[in-house]
């Protein structure tokens, strides 16, 4: 395997569209840097019929460089997969083949064959976890040589949500517009409306016992289209974080706790502030409330908004019980 974008075959594996597109763009940019007249063919599975790959990769009178991109390679027909496997054994010069594959069981034979042939591989996994998106934002700023505080990165993820393209766009905008370190205040100034609608804002206010503010944030979130399941997920994360920290050894340093509990150090400090007033019984009550709300928003109830409001009130009450 090689890190050279001009390797004969690049295999981009995963379901994150932005990362897949970037993998293609990197290869195309490298090819056009070597030859500005590079011919790029971007093909859907149904456009690559048996014989098409041989036609595209056959020697040219003008010896032109070519990039052939095959999207959703797992959906290729059996006969076309045979063609691609045959090509992997003897790739043509001046041709770069880019296979985009979802990475699942479908079309696994082609995936294995490309790896066995020594294809350059780029991982493009779907970023479903908040921690993954947080790491992505940090990497975006780092790639431009800019500094952003941990709180700013978290605030941006809270405000934008799970869309990687929007997160990348927001990082680019802040990098272009703001001089010096990007902090939480800057993010709030640019994305205050979205931040207020964040599911994590609802969760933070609830676990802090601020009932009225939590309900206001919840109603705003629902009005602006935040998915109910994202709110229950944020509530669950908020309550679980308090439960984890409450059961951790007292006196431990934030760095040690961060490693043990799987949280960044700055979040340890935030959760410590939020957990005042919480008891073990309160955490149990809150977790039951979240479970009931989760069932309610996933079809177990008639009114998802009411289920969420009930959970928020219960959590906020539990947060104040020990004060």
CSV table of C-alpha atoms in Angstrom, one decimal, residues 35 52 58 63 67 71 74 85 89 96 98 104 107 113 125 128 139 154-155 177 198 211 233 237 245 303 307 320:
chain,number,residue,atom,x,y,z
A,35,UNK,CA,-0.9,16.7,-16.2
A,52,UNK,CA,-16.5,-0.5,-20.4
A,58,UNK,CA,-7.0,1.1,-23.3
A,63,UNK,CA,-0.8,8.9,-23.9
A,67,UNK,CA,-8.7,9.2,-13.7
A,71,UNK,CA,-19.0,5.2,-7.3
A,74,UNK,CA,-20.6,-2.6,-4.3
A,85,UNK,CA,-10.9,-7.8,-10.7
A,89,UNK,CA,-4.0,-7.6,-11.6
A,96,UNK,CA,-5.7,5.9,-11.9
A,98,UNK,CA,-10.7,5.1,-7.9
A,104,UNK,CA,-20.4,-3.7,3.9
A,107,UNK,CA,-19.6,-6.6,-3.0
A,113,UNK,CA,-9.6,-8.3,-4.3
A,125,UNK,CA,-16.5,6.0,7.8
A,128,UNK,CA,-22.3,8.8,13.9
A,139,UNK,CA,-8.8,18.3,12.3
A,154,UNK,CA,-17.8,21.5,21.0
A,155,UNK,CA,-20.1,24.5,20.5
A,177,UNK,CA,-13.5,35.6,8.9
A,198,UNK,CA,-29.2,22.3,19.8
A,211,UNK,CA,-36.5,23.8,33.9
A,233,UNK,CA,-29.8,10.9,22.8
A,237,UNK,CA,-25.6,11.4,27.3
A,245,UNK,CA,-18.5,11.1,37.2
A,303,UNK,CA,-47.1,13.0,21.1
A,307,UNK,CA,-42.8,12.9,25.9
A,320,UNK,CA,-32.5,20.0,42.0
